[in-house]
Amino acid sequence: MTDFTLVDPKGWEYDLHSVYSAYIGYFQIYNIPWYDRSWGHLFESFEEFLAFSWPVITVTDAWSGRPHIVTRLNSIGAFLKMIKTRFGETLPQAPNILQVTPFETATRLLRHVSDYSSYKKLHSTLPAVVLSAVKARVRAGEPKAIKEVWDRKDKTYLALAFECNERNEKSVLEWGYAAVRCGHLEALGHWPPAPDTNYRKGHYIVADYVDKVVNKYSPNYPWQYAFGESQVIPKTKLPQIIQAVISSLASPDSETTPNQLILIGHNIHGHLARLDEMKIKIPHNMLIIDTMIYERSLYSNGQRGVMQDPKGDKPRVGGSNLSFENLLYSLTLPLPPNSQGPEQAHQEQQQAATLPPLVLPQCTLHNAGNDAFMCLFALQKLLEPTGTALPSVKKLKPHKTGSPMINSGSSIPMINANGTTPMHYSGIALAPMALSVSMPSMSRPSSAYDLASEFSQMQLSMPRGNVSGSYLPYPSRLGGDRNPRRLHSFPGSKTDGLK
């Protein structure tokens, strides 16, 4: 096993141990007294069988995903030729040898196994071979591999989304995530996950760029987070927060077993590039699911029915990608019939006919938090089309932007675009909209900034006077000659802020 030779895995199809097992079974079926033959010592044990010095490689089966130590058909022929040359007897090729189709297409390392210790050492590397194959199959969007991982109900899924400056992709404007711990839910008997109660989610706005950097061709909407409270943070703290979120969900790195955490994203290679630029440490054994590639594989395999091309009136071509907006829209279409039989297909069609039409929640896309949440929901909907509940949005507070506040628990105002409307997803296929979002001068609202939801029974009370609106004032705006404000335990009272 000291030589280093790479070979093409094509043609390496016969499991080595099954070759030995097949001959023992062949002798049993045809009552051949192999133990009395001159060549019988070659079959006394698997270790004696290996003395021939078999050339082998390690692969995984393309269908089952199981690992195998395989050899070639001509190597079996060479073994039979050796018996005929040395002992003068001809053995046929044994039937029922396990034949596999290698999933791997790249060259593999060739090894020669001549004793049981070398076979055992090679066999110990099979878990790493499986991990490498599973990572490749999941990343390629193979439906069977992704479905098998989901059906185990023991992984944690983390969807990520970034909104970046269109002039400089390294400048991150927003980051959002949504996660679901399937193993925890399965242990509690909650399945499938409910997005409203079982998704952990978050949305972070970078204070260094908010209201200052505005994308012209693909505008983002940082104040339109529909599933919780946004947090405004400094740019320097974002990598620390992302690393903490990933570390809180991931298991230790390993060369033999997949990580408990699975990353999800739509067209995820851009998100991975941002993580790499921030030097975020991701375990090497982590599986990655790209919902764009996964949906494309489902459609190419006929598991999503026939769709219309979102860019025209013709049917969609197999192998084409859907934008995130059109992927969400495709979830509202009727379910395709199952391929398991006409009776079951008819039953599923009747069941689908009794269900109300799917109406997606009214949330604004190109908001990193909304994109991440809906990406995780879309993956679950593709995997659990009939059991996944629809998420509900949180009512946005109609605040307007003043100066951004760096406060992890506060309510975030909303941008009012100048003459434009954020792009909502309301059940129709939407093309990207080239909107120019500008920040007009805004008057302050007349209502007080209420902190009762954050501090329960405490509310900030400010003196009444010349009032033209309010927002949470900074100490620098109050001035040093102001009287200190008092805290009252009347959450229902209203206060006015200082201009």
mmCIF file of N, CA, C and O in Angstrom, residues 113-174:
data_model
loop_
_atom_site.group_PDB
_atom_site.id
_atom_site.type_symbol
_atom_site.label_atom_id
_atom_site.label_comp_id
_atom_site.label_asym_id
_atom_site.label_seq_id
_atom_site.Cartn_x
_atom_site.Cartn_y
_atom_site.Cartn_z
ATOM 1 N N VAL A 113 -4.110 -5.046 -1.941
ATOM 2 C CA VAL A 113 -4.399 -5.678 -0.656
ATOM 3 C C VAL A 113 -3.956 -7.134 -0.738
ATOM 4 O O VAL A 113 -4.461 -7.894 -1.575
ATOM 5 N N SER A 114 -3.020 -7.523 0.132
ATOM 6 C CA SER A 114 -2.490 -8.893 0.123
ATOM 7 C C SER A 114 -2.631 -9.609 1.449
ATOM 8 O O SER A 114 -2.276 -10.782 1.560
ATOM 9 N N ASP A 115 -3.135 -8.932 2.471
ATOM 10 C CA ASP A 115 -3.356 -9.568 3.773
ATOM 11 C C ASP A 115 -4.509 -8.864 4.468
ATOM 12 O O ASP A 115 -4.955 -7.793 4.056
ATOM 13 N N TYR A 116 -4.950 -9.483 5.544
ATOM 14 C CA TYR A 116 -6.135 -8.969 6.222
ATOM 15 C C TYR A 116 -5.849 -7.658 6.939
ATOM 16 O O TYR A 116 -6.739 -6.812 7.061
ATOM 17 N N SER A 117 -4.643 -7.459 7.434
ATOM 18 C CA SER A 117 -4.318 -6.213 8.140
ATOM 19 C C SER A 117 -4.418 -5.011 7.199
ATOM 20 O O SER A 117 -4.920 -3.948 7.579
ATOM 21 N N SER A 118 -3.914 -5.163 5.961
ATOM 22 C CA SER A 118 -4.019 -4.066 5.009
ATOM 23 C C SER A 118 -5.470 -3.837 4.590
ATOM 24 O O SER A 118 -5.889 -2.694 4.391
ATOM 25 N N TYR A 119 -6.260 -4.915 4.489
ATOM 26 C CA TYR A 119 -7.684 -4.763 4.162
ATOM 27 C C TYR A 119 -8.413 -4.053 5.306
ATOM 28 O O TYR A 119 -9.253 -3.172 5.071
ATOM 29 N N LYS A 120 -8.087 -4.421 6.533
ATOM 30 C CA LYS A 120 -8.725 -3.799 7.686
ATOM 31 C C LYS A 120 -8.377 -2.318 7.766
ATOM 32 O O LYS A 120 -9.233 -1.476 8.080
ATOM 33 N N LYS A 121 -7.135 -1.988 7.465
ATOM 34 C CA LYS A 121 -6.719 -0.587 7.480
ATOM 35 C C LYS A 121 -7.463 0.203 6.405
ATOM 36 O O LYS A 121 -7.901 1.337 6.644
ATOM 37 N N LEU A 122 -7.606 -0.387 5.227
ATOM 38 C CA LEU A 122 -8.344 0.288 4.157
ATOM 39 C C LEU A 122 -9.823 0.395 4.489
ATOM 40 O O LEU A 122 -10.470 1.409 4.186
ATOM 41 N N HIS A 123 -10.360 -0.634 5.130
ATOM 42 C CA HIS A 123 -11.775 -0.619 5.504
ATOM 43 C C HIS A 123 -12.076 0.483 6.508
ATOM 44 O O HIS A 123 -13.192 1.033 6.524
ATOM 45 N N SER A 124 -11.113 0.837 7.343
ATOM 46 C CA SER A 124 -11.329 1.888 8.342
ATOM 47 C C SER A 124 -11.459 3.266 7.708
ATOM 48 O O SER A 124 -11.910 4.213 8.368
ATOM 49 N N THR A 125 -11.058 3.409 6.454
ATOM 50 C CA THR A 125 -11.182 4.702 5.765
ATOM 51 C C THR A 125 -12.536 4.879 5.085
ATOM 52 O O THR A 125 -12.808 5.962 4.545
ATOM 53 N N LEU A 126 -13.387 3.866 5.092
ATOM 54 C CA LEU A 126 -14.663 3.946 4.381
ATOM 55 C C LEU A 126 -15.593 5.031 4.916
ATOM 56 O O LEU A 126 -16.285 5.689 4.129
ATOM 57 N N PRO A 127 -15.671 5.255 6.260
ATOM 58 C CA PRO A 127 -16.537 6.359 6.711
ATOM 59 C C PRO A 127 -16.149 7.710 6.122
ATOM 60 O O PRO A 127 -17.023 8.524 5.807
ATOM 61 N N ALA A 128 -14.855 7.960 5.963
ATOM 62 C CA ALA A 128 -14.434 9.213 5.345
ATOM 63 C C ALA A 128 -14.835 9.262 3.873
ATOM 64 O O ALA A 128 -15.180 10.332 3.347
ATOM 65 N N VAL A 129 -14.827 8.110 3.198
ATOM 66 C CA VAL A 129 -15.261 8.042 1.803
ATOM 67 C C VAL A 129 -16.753 8.365 1.707
ATOM 68 O O VAL A 129 -17.190 9.092 0.806
ATOM 69 N N VAL A 130 -17.527 7.832 2.652
ATOM 70 C CA VAL A 130 -18.965 8.110 2.666
ATOM 71 C C VAL A 130 -19.228 9.593 2.896
ATOM 72 O O VAL A 130 -20.064 10.207 2.223
ATOM 73 N N LEU A 131 -18.514 10.193 3.852
ATOM 74 C CA LEU A 131 -18.708 11.608 4.143
ATOM 75 C C LEU A 131 -18.410 12.464 2.924
ATOM 76 O O LEU A 131 -19.170 13.385 2.584
ATOM 77 N N SER A 132 -17.316 12.171 2.251
ATOM 78 C CA SER A 132 -16.969 12.937 1.052
ATOM 79 C C SER A 132 -18.039 12.807 -0.025
ATOM 80 O O SER A 132 -18.405 13.788 -0.682
ATOM 81 N N ALA A 133 -18.577 11.604 -0.187
ATOM 82 C CA ALA A 133 -19.609 11.386 -1.199
ATOM 83 C C ALA A 133 -20.917 12.074 -0.820
ATOM 84 O O ALA A 133 -21.585 12.674 -1.676
ATOM 85 N N VAL A 134 -21.297 12.003 0.452
ATOM 86 C CA VAL A 134 -22.539 12.642 0.888
ATOM 87 C C VAL A 134 -22.446 14.151 0.705
ATOM 88 O O VAL A 134 -23.405 14.796 0.253
ATOM 89 N N LYS A 135 -21.319 14.745 1.041
ATOM 90 C CA LYS A 135 -21.139 16.183 0.841
ATOM 91 C C LYS A 135 -21.308 16.547 -0.631
ATOM 92 O O LYS A 135 -21.980 17.533 -0.964
ATOM 93 N N ALA A 136 -20.712 15.743 -1.508
ATOM 94 C CA ALA A 136 -20.808 16.039 -2.943
ATOM 95 C C ALA A 136 -22.227 15.838 -3.457
ATOM 96 O O ALA A 136 -22.726 16.649 -4.267
ATOM 97 N N ARG A 137 -22.910 14.796 -3.004
ATOM 98 C CA ARG A 137 -24.258 14.519 -3.494
ATOM 99 C C ARG A 137 -25.249 15.580 -3.018
ATOM 100 O O ARG A 137 -26.116 16.036 -3.784
ATOM 101 N N VAL A 138 -25.124 15.982 -1.761
ATOM 102 C CA VAL A 138 -26.027 17.011 -1.236
ATOM 103 C C VAL A 138 -25.747 18.347 -1.896
ATOM 104 O O VAL A 138 -26.673 19.086 -2.253
ATOM 105 N N ARG A 139 -24.483 18.672 -2.076
ATOM 106 C CA ARG A 139 -24.143 19.948 -2.706
ATOM 107 C C ARG A 139 -24.625 19.986 -4.160
ATOM 108 O O ARG A 139 -24.997 21.051 -4.683
ATOM 109 N N ALA A 140 -24.634 18.813 -4.830
ATOM 110 C CA ALA A 140 -25.121 18.740 -6.210
ATOM 111 C C ALA A 140 -26.638 18.725 -6.294
ATOM 112 O O ALA A 140 -27.192 18.673 -7.397
ATOM 113 N N GLY A 141 -27.324 18.754 -5.146
ATOM 114 C CA GLY A 141 -28.781 18.808 -5.140
ATOM 115 C C GLY A 141 -29.451 17.493 -5.453
ATOM 116 O O GLY A 141 -30.599 17.489 -5.926
ATOM 117 N N GLU A 142 -28.802 16.377 -5.192
ATOM 118 C CA GLU A 142 -29.405 15.076 -5.490
ATOM 119 C C GLU A 142 -30.624 14.864 -4.593
ATOM 120 O O GLU A 142 -30.502 14.824 -3.367
ATOM 121 N N PRO A 143 -31.818 14.739 -5.160
ATOM 122 C CA PRO A 143 -33.028 14.645 -4.339
ATOM 123 C C PRO A 143 -33.013 13.481 -3.348
ATOM 124 O O PRO A 143 -33.444 13.644 -2.198
ATOM 125 N N LYS A 144 -32.551 12.322 -3.775
ATOM 126 C CA LYS A 144 -32.566 11.153 -2.893
ATOM 127 C C LYS A 144 -31.667 11.380 -1.683
ATOM 128 O O LYS A 144 -32.052 11.062 -0.545
ATOM 129 N N ALA A 145 -30.485 11.932 -1.887
ATOM 130 C CA ALA A 145 -29.555 12.160 -0.783
ATOM 131 C C ALA A 145 -30.103 13.191 0.198
ATOM 132 O O ALA A 145 -30.031 12.995 1.424
ATOM 133 N N ILE A 146 -30.667 14.288 -0.310
ATOM 134 C CA ILE A 146 -31.206 15.323 0.572
ATOM 135 C C ILE A 146 -32.421 14.810 1.325
ATOM 136 O O ILE A 146 -32.599 15.080 2.520
ATOM 137 N N LYS A 147 -33.266 14.042 0.657
ATOM 138 C CA LYS A 147 -34.444 13.487 1.325
ATOM 139 C C LYS A 147 -34.047 12.516 2.424
ATOM 140 O O LYS A 147 -34.666 12.489 3.499
ATOM 141 N N GLU A 148 -33.018 11.708 2.193
ATOM 142 C CA GLU A 148 -32.558 10.774 3.218
ATOM 143 C C GLU A 148 -32.039 11.523 4.444
ATOM 144 O O GLU A 148 -32.298 11.111 5.581
ATOM 145 N N VAL A 149 -31.312 12.599 4.214
ATOM 146 C CA VAL A 149 -30.812 13.387 5.346
ATOM 147 C C VAL A 149 -31.965 14.003 6.114
ATOM 148 O O VAL A 149 -31.990 13.994 7.353
ATOM 149 N N TRP A 150 -32.947 14.538 5.424
ATOM 150 C CA TRP A 150 -34.098 15.157 6.085
ATOM 151 C C TRP A 150 -34.918 14.127 6.854
ATOM 152 O O TRP A 150 -35.380 14.401 7.968
ATOM 153 N N ASP A 151 -35.103 12.955 6.284
ATOM 154 C CA ASP A 151 -35.946 11.939 6.919
ATOM 155 C C ASP A 151 -35.331 11.369 8.189
ATOM 156 O O ASP A 151 -36.041 10.745 8.988
ATOM 157 N N ARG A 152 -34.035 11.552 8.383
ATOM 158 C CA ARG A 152 -33.427 11.091 9.642
ATOM 159 C C ARG A 152 -33.866 11.952 10.825
ATOM 160 O O ARG A 152 -33.790 11.527 11.972
ATOM 161 N N LYS A 153 -34.259 13.175 10.568
ATOM 162 C CA LYS A 153 -34.815 14.075 11.586
ATOM 163 C C LYS A 153 -33.844 14.308 12.744
ATOM 164 O O LYS A 153 -34.269 14.448 13.899
ATOM 165 N N ASP A 154 -32.562 14.352 12.441
ATOM 166 C CA ASP A 154 -31.573 14.538 13.504
ATOM 167 C C ASP A 154 -30.608 15.679 13.237
ATOM 168 O O ASP A 154 -29.654 15.868 13.995
ATOM 169 N N LYS A 155 -30.845 16.452 12.187
ATOM 170 C CA LYS A 155 -29.928 17.531 11.837
ATOM 171 C C LYS A 155 -30.517 18.892 12.200
ATOM 172 O O LYS A 155 -31.720 19.040 12.443
ATOM 173 N N THR A 156 -29.629 19.874 12.225
ATOM 174 C CA THR A 156 -30.015 21.275 12.402
ATOM 175 C C THR A 156 -29.761 22.004 11.088
ATOM 176 O O THR A 156 -28.673 21.888 10.508
ATOM 177 N N TYR A 157 -30.757 22.741 10.617
ATOM 178 C CA TYR A 157 -30.674 23.431 9.331
ATOM 179 C C TYR A 157 -30.586 24.929 9.573
ATOM 180 O O TYR A 157 -31.407 25.494 10.309
ATOM 181 N N LEU A 158 -29.588 25.558 8.953
ATOM 182 C CA LEU A 158 -29.357 26.990 9.124
ATOM 183 C C LEU A 158 -29.349 27.662 7.760
ATOM 184 O O LEU A 158 -28.481 27.397 6.926
ATOM 185 N N ALA A 159 -30.329 28.523 7.522
ATOM 186 C CA ALA A 159 -30.411 29.290 6.277
ATOM 187 C C ALA A 159 -29.787 30.663 6.500
ATOM 188 O O ALA A 159 -30.059 31.325 7.510
ATOM 189 N N LEU A 160 -28.952 31.081 5.547
ATOM 190 C CA LEU A 160 -28.256 32.360 5.633
ATOM 191 C C LEU A 160 -28.647 33.256 4.460
ATOM 192 O O LEU A 160 -28.979 32.769 3.387
ATOM 193 N N ALA A 161 -28.560 34.562 4.679
ATOM 194 C CA ALA A 161 -28.783 35.518 3.598
ATOM 195 C C ALA A 161 -28.034 36.791 3.913
ATOM 196 O O ALA A 161 -28.034 37.265 5.059
ATOM 197 N N PHE A 162 -27.368 37.337 2.904
ATOM 198 C CA PHE A 162 -26.671 38.608 3.005
ATOM 199 C C PHE A 162 -27.288 39.590 2.015
ATOM 200 O O PHE A 162 -27.760 39.209 0.948
ATOM 201 N N GLU A 163 -27.273 40.854 2.381
ATOM 202 C CA GLU A 163 -27.529 41.942 1.444
ATOM 203 C C GLU A 163 -26.279 42.803 1.425
ATOM 204 O O GLU A 163 -25.851 43.304 2.472
ATOM 205 N N CYS A 164 -25.702 42.948 0.243
ATOM 206 C CA CYS A 164 -24.412 43.629 0.117
ATOM 207 C C CYS A 164 -24.533 44.866 -0.762
ATOM 208 O O CYS A 164 -25.485 45.026 -1.527
ATOM 209 N N ASN A 165 -23.538 45.707 -0.666
ATOM 210 C CA ASN A 165 -23.443 46.884 -1.516
ATOM 211 C C ASN A 165 -23.195 46.416 -2.941
ATOM 212 O O ASN A 165 -22.250 45.666 -3.207
ATOM 213 N N GLU A 166 -24.033 46.838 -3.869
ATOM 214 C CA GLU A 166 -23.892 46.374 -5.241
ATOM 215 C C GLU A 166 -22.632 46.923 -5.917
ATOM 216 O O GLU A 166 -22.198 46.407 -6.935
ATOM 217 N N ARG A 167 -22.023 47.948 -5.341
ATOM 218 C CA ARG A 167 -20.767 48.476 -5.870
ATOM 219 C C ARG A 167 -19.552 47.768 -5.272
ATOM 220 O O ARG A 167 -18.478 47.788 -5.863
ATOM 221 N N ASN A 168 -19.731 47.190 -4.107
ATOM 222 C CA ASN A 168 -18.644 46.483 -3.435
ATOM 223 C C ASN A 168 -19.247 45.350 -2.629
ATOM 224 O O ASN A 168 -19.810 45.573 -1.553
ATOM 225 N N GLU A 169 -19.163 44.134 -3.142
ATOM 226 C CA GLU A 169 -19.820 42.997 -2.501
ATOM 227 C C GLU A 169 -19.247 42.680 -1.129
ATOM 228 O O GLU A 169 -19.881 41.980 -0.343
ATOM 229 N N LYS A 170 -18.062 43.175 -0.834
ATOM 230 C CA LYS A 170 -17.475 42.916 0.479
ATOM 231 C C LYS A 170 -18.090 43.766 1.575
ATOM 232 O O LYS A 170 -17.861 43.509 2.760
ATOM 233 N N SER A 171 -18.843 44.782 1.197
ATOM 234 C CA SER A 171 -19.528 45.630 2.171
ATOM 235 C C SER A 171 -20.917 45.051 2.438
ATOM 236 O O SER A 171 -21.820 45.161 1.610
ATOM 237 N N VAL A 172 -21.079 44.418 3.585
ATOM 238 C CA VAL A 172 -22.338 43.766 3.944
ATOM 239 C C VAL A 172 -23.263 44.779 4.607
ATOM 240 O O VAL A 172 -22.899 45.416 5.606
ATOM 241 N N LEU A 173 -24.446 44.940 4.047
ATOM 242 C CA LEU A 173 -25.433 45.869 4.587
ATOM 243 C C LEU A 173 -26.345 45.212 5.621
ATOM 244 O O LEU A 173 -26.730 45.847 6.597
ATOM 245 N N GLU A 174 -26.690 43.944 5.369
ATOM 246 C CA GLU A 174 -27.572 43.204 6.281
ATOM 247 C C GLU A 174 -27.142 41.744 6.312
ATOM 248 O O GLU A 174 -26.512 41.245 5.373
#
